[in-house]
PDB file of C-alpha atoms and ligand atoms in Angstrom:
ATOM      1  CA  UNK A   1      11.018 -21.366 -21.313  1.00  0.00           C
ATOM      2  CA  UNK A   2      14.745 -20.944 -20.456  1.00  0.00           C
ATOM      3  CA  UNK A   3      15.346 -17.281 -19.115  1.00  0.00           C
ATOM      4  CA  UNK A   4      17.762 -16.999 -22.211  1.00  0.00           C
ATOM      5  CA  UNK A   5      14.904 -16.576 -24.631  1.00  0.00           C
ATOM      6  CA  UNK A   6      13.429 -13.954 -22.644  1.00  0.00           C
ATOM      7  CA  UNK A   7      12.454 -10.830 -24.562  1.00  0.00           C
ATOM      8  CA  UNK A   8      11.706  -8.149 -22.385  1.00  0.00           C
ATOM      9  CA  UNK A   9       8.191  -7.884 -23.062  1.00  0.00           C
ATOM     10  CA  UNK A  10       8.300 -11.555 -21.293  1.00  0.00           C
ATOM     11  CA  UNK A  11       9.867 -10.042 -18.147  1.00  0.00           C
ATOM     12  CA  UNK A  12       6.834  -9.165 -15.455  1.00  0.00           C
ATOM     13  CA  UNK A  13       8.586  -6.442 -13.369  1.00  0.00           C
ATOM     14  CA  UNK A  14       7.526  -5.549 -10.040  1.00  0.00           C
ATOM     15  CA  UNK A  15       7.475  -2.125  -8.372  1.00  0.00           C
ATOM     16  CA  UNK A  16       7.884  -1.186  -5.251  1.00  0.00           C
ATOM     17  CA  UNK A  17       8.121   1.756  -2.989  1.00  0.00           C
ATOM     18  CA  UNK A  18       6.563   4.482  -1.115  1.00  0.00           C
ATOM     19  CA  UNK A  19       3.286   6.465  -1.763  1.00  0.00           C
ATOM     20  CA  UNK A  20       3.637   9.080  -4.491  1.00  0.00           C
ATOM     21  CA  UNK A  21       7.153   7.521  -5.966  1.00  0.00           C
ATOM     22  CA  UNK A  22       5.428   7.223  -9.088  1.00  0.00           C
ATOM     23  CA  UNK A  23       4.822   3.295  -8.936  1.00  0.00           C
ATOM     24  CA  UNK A  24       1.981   3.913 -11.088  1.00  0.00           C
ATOM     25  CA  UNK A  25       2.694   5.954 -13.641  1.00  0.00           C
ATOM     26  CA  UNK A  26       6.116   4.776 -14.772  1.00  0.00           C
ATOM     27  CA  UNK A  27       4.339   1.701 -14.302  1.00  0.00           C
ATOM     28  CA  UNK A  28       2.076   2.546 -17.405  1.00  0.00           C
ATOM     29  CA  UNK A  29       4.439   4.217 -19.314  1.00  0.00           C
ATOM     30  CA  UNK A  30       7.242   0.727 -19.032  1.00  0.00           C
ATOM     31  CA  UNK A  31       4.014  -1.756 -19.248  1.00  0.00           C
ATOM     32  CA  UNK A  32       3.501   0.656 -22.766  1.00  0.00           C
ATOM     33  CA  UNK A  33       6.853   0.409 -23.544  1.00  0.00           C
ATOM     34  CA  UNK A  34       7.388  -3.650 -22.482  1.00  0.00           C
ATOM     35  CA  UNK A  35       3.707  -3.865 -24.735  1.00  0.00           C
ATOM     36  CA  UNK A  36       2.214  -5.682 -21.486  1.00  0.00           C
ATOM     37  CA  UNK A  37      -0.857  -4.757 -19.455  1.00  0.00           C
ATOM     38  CA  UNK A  38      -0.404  -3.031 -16.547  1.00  0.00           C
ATOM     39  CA  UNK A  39      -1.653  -4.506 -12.821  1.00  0.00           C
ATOM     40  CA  UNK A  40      -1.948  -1.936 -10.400  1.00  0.00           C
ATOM     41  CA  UNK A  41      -3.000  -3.903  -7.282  1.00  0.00           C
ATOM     42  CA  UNK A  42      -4.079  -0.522  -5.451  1.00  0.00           C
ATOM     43  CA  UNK A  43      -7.228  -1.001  -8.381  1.00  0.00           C
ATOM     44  CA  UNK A  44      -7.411  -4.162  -8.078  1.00  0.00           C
ATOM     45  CA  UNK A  45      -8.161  -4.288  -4.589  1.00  0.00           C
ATOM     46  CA  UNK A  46     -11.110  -1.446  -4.814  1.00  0.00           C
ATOM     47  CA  UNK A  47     -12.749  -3.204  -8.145  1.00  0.00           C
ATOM     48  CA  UNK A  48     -12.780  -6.806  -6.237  1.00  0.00           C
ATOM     49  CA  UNK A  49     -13.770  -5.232  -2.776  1.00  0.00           C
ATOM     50  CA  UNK A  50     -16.255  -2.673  -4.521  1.00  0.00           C
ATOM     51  CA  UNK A  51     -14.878  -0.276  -2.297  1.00  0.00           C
ATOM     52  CA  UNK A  52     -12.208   2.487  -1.823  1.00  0.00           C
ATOM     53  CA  UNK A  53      -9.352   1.962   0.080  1.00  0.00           C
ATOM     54  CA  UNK A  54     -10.444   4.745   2.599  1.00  0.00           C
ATOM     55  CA  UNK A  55     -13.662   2.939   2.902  1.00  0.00           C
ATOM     56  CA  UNK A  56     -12.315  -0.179   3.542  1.00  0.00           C
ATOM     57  CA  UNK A  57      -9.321   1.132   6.086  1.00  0.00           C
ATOM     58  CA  UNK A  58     -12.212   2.866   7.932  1.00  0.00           C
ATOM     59  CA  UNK A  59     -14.532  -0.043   7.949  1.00  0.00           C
ATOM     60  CA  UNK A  60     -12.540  -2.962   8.312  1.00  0.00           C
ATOM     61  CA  UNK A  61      -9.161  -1.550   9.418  1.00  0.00           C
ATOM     62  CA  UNK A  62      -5.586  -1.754   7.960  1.00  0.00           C
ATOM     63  CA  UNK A  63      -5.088  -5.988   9.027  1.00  0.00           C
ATOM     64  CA  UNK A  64      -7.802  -6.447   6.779  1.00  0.00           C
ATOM     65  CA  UNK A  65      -6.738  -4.059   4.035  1.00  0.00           C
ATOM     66  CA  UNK A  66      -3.417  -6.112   4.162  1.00  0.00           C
ATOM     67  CA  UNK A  67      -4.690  -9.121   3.558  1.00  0.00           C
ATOM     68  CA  UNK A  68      -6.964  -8.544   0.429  1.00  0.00           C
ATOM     69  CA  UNK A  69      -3.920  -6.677  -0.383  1.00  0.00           C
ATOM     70  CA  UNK A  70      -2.241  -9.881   0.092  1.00  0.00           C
ATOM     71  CA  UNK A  71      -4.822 -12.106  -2.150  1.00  0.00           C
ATOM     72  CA  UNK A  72      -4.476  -9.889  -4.683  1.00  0.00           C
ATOM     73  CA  UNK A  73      -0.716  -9.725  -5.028  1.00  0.00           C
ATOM     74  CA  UNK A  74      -0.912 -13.699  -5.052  1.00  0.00           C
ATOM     75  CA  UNK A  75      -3.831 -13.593  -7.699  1.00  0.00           C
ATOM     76  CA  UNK A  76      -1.906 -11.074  -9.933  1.00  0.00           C
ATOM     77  CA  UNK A  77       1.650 -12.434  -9.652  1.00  0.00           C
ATOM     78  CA  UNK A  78       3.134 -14.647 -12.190  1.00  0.00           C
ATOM     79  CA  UNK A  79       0.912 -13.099 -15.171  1.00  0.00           C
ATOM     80  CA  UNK A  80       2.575 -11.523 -17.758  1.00  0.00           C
ATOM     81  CA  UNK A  81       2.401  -7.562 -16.805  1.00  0.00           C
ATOM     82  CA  UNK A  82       3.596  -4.711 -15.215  1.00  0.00           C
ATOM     83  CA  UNK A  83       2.224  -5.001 -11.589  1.00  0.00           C
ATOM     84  CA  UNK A  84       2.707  -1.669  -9.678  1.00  0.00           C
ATOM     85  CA  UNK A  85       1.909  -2.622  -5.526  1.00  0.00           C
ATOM     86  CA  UNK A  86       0.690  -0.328  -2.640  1.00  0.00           C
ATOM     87  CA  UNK A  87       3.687   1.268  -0.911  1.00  0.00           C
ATOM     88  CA  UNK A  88       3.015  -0.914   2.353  1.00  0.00           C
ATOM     89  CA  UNK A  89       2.626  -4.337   0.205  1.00  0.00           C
ATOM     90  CA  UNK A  90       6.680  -4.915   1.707  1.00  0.00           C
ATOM     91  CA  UNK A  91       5.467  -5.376   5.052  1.00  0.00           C
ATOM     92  CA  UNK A  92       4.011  -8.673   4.829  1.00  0.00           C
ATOM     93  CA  UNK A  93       6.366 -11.549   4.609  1.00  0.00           C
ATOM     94  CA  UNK A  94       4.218 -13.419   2.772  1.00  0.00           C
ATOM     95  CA  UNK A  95       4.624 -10.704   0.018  1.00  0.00           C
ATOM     96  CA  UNK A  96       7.947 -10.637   0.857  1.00  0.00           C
ATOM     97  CA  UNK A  97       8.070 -14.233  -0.127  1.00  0.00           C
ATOM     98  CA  UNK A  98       6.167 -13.686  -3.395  1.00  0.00           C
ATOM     99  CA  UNK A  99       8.393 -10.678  -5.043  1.00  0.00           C
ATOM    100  CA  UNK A 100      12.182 -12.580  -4.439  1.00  0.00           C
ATOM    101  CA  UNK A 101      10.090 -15.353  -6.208  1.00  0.00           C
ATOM    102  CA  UNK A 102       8.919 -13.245  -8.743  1.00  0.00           C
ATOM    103  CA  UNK A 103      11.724 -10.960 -10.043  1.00  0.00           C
ATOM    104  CA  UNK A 104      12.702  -8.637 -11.180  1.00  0.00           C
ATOM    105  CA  UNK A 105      11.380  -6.423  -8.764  1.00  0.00           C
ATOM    106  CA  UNK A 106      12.542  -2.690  -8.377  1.00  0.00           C
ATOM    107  CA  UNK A 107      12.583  -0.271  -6.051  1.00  0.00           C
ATOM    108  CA  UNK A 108      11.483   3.494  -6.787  1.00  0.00           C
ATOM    109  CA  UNK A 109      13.367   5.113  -4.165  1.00  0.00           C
ATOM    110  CA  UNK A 110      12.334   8.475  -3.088  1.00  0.00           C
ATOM    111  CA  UNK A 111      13.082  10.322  -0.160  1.00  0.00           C
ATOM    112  CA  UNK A 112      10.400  11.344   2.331  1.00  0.00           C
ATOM    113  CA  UNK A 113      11.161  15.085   1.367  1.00  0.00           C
ATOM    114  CA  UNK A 114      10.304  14.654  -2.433  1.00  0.00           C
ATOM    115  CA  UNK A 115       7.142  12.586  -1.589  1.00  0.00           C
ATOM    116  CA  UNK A 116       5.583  15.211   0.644  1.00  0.00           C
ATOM    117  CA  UNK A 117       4.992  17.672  -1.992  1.00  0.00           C
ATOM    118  CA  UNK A 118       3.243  15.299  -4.330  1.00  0.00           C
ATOM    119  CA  UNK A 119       0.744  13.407  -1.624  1.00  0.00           C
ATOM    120  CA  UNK A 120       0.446  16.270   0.738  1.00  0.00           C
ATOM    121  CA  UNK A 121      -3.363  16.178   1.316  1.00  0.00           C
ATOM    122  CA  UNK A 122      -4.385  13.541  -0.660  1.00  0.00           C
ATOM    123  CA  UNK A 123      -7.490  12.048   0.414  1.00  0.00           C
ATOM    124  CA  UNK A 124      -7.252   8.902  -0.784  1.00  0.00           C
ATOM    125  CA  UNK A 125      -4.263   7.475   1.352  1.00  0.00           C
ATOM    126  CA  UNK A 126      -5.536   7.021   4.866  1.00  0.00           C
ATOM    127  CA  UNK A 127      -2.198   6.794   6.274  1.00  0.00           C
ATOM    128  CA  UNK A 128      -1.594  10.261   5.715  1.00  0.00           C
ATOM    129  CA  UNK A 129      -4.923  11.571   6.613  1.00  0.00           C
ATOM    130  CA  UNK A 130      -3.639  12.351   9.824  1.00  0.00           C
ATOM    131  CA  UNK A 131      -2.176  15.363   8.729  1.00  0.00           C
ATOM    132  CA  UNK A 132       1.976  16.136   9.185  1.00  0.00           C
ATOM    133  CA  UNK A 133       2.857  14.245   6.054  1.00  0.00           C
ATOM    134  CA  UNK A 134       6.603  14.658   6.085  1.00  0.00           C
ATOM    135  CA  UNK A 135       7.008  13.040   9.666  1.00  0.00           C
ATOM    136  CA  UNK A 136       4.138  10.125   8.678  1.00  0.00           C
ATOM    137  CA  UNK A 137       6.633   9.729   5.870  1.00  0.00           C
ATOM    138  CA  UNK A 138       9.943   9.510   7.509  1.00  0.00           C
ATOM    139  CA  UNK A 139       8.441   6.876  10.104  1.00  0.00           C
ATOM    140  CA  UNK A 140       7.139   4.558   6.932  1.00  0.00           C
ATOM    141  CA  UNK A 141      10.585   5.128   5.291  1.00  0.00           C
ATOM    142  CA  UNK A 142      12.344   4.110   8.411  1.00  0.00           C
ATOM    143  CA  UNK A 143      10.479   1.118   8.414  1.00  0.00           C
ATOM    144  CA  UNK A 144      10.055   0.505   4.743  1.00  0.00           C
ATOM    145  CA  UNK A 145      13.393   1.080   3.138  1.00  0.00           C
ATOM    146  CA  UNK A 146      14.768  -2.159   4.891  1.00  0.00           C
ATOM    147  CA  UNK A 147      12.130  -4.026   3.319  1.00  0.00           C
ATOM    148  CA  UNK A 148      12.295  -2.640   0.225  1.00  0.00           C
ATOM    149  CA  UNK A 149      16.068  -3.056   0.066  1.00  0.00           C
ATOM    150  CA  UNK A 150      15.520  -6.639   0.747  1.00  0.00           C
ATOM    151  CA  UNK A 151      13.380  -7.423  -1.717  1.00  0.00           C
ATOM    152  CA  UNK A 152      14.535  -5.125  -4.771  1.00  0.00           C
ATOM    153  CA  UNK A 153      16.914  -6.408  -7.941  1.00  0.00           C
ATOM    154  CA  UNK A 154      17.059  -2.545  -8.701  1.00  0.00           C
ATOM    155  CA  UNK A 155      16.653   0.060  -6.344  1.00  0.00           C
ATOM    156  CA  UNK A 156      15.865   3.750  -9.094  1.00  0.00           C
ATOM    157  CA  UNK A 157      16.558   7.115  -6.802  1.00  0.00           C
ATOM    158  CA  UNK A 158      14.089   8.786  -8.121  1.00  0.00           C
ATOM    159  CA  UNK A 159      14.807  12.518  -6.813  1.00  0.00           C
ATOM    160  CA  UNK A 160      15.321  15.255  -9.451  1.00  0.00           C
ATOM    161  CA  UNK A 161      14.557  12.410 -12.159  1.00  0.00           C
ATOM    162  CA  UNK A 162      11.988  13.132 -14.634  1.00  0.00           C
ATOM    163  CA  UNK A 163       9.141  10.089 -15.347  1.00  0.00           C
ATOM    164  CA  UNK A 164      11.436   9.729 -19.065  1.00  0.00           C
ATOM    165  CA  UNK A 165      14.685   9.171 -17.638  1.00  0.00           C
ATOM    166  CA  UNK A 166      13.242   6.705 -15.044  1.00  0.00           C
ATOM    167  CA  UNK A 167      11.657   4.838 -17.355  1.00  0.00           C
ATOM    168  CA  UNK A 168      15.052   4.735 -19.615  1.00  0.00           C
ATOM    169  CA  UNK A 169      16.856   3.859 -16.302  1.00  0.00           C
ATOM    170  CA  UNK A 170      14.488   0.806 -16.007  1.00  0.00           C
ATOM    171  CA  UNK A 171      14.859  -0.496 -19.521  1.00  0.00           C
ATOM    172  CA  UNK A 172      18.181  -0.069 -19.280  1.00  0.00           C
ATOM    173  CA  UNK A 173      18.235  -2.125 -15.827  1.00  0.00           C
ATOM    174  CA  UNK A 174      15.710  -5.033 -17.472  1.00  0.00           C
ATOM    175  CA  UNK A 175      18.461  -5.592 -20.341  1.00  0.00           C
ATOM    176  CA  UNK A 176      21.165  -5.771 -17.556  1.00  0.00           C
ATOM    177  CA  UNK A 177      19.165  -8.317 -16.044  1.00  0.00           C
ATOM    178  CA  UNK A 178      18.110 -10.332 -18.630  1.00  0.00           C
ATOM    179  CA  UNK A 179      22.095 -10.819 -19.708  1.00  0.00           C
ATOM    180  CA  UNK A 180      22.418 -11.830 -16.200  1.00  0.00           C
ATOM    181  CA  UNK A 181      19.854 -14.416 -16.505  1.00  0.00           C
ATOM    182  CA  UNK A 182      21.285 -15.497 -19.964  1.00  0.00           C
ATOM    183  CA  UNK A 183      24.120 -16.295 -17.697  1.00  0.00           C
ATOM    184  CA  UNK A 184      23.332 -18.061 -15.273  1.00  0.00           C
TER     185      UNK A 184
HETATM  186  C1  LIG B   1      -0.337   2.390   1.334  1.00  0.00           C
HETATM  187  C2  LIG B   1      -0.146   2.895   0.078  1.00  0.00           C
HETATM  188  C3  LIG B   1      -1.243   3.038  -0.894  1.00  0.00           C
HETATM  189  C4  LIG B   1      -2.382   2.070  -0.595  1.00  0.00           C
HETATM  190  C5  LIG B   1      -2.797   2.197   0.841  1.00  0.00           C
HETATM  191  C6  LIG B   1      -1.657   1.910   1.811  1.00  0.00           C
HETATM  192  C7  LIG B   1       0.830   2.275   2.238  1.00  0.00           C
HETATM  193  O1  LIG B   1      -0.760   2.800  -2.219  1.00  0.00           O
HETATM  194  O2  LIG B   1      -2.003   0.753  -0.864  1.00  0.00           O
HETATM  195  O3  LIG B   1      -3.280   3.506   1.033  1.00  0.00           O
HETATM  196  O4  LIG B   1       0.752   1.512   3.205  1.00  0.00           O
HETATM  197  O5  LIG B   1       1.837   2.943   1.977  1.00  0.00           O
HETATM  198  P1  LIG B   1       0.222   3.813  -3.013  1.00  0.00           P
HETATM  199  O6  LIG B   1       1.621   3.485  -2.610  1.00  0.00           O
HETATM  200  O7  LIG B   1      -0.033   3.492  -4.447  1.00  0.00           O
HETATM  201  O8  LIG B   1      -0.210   5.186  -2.641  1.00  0.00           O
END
């Protein structure tokens, strides 16, 4: 099908970003919006691997963690949905490869200041569990934002912004890009 007859319930957006930006939330609310089922590979991961990610960072280790995290993108991709990805999924090339293949992918862009208050302490993201959150933070998002940067169509700052007026900054991005498309 040419991109021109798109509708944007057959876009599959991507999102991207760091811990706590709200991948997947405004994830559910667009894939309820876009009427499409909503991936989140963080889920995934944990129902295929019967474990938790905690469990399988402390048992196996982040390169392995990585690379189901890997399997699963690939497994997911390309389906029509919403897929909302781990905040570290941008550090594989291989993933990389996968989202500028698989636009449009967009970028929930938060700073490291806004993020600490809504992970601080959460047990469930073992690269926090070392405790001093806003530094652990800053180092992924000097890393990270690069990557994202690369990758993203859209990049959403998501300070200040309530979950609603993302989500109506994102529609109103997908219609943008779909005329694009139509363009080209
Ligand atoms: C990670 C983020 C987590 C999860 C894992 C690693 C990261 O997902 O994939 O704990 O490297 O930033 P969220 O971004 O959904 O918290």
């Amino acid at each position: 099908m040419k991109a021109s007859s798109k509708k944007l319930s057959q876009i599959s957006p991507i999102l991207v970003g760091l811990m706590g930006s709200g991948k997947s939330s405004i994830g559910r609310r667009l894939a309820t919006r876009l009427d499409l089922p909503m991936i989140d590979l963080d889920d995934y991961i944990v129902a295929k691997a019967g474990r938790t990610i905690p469990e399988i960072f402390e048992q196996d280790g982040e390169a392995v963690f990585r690379q189901l995290e890997t399997e699963a993108l690939a497994e997911v991709v390309g389906k029509p949905a919403v897929i909302a990805t781990g905040g570290g999924a941008v550090l594989s090339e291989t993933n990389r490869r996968i989202f500028k293949a698989h636009p449009p992918v967009i970028w929930l862009k938060a700073t490291p200041e806004f993020l600490v208050k809504r992970i601080d302490g959460d047990s469930n993201r073992p690269l926090i569990a070392g405790g001093d959150t806003l530094n652990r933070l800053r180092e992924l998002a000097d890393i990270r934002y690069p990557l994202y940067e690369a990758c993203a169509d859209f990049a959403l700052p998501r300070c200040d912004m309530k979950k609603s007026e993302a989500l109506r900054e994102i529609l109103r991005f997908l219609k943008k890009w779909r005329k694009q498309q139509e363009k080209q």
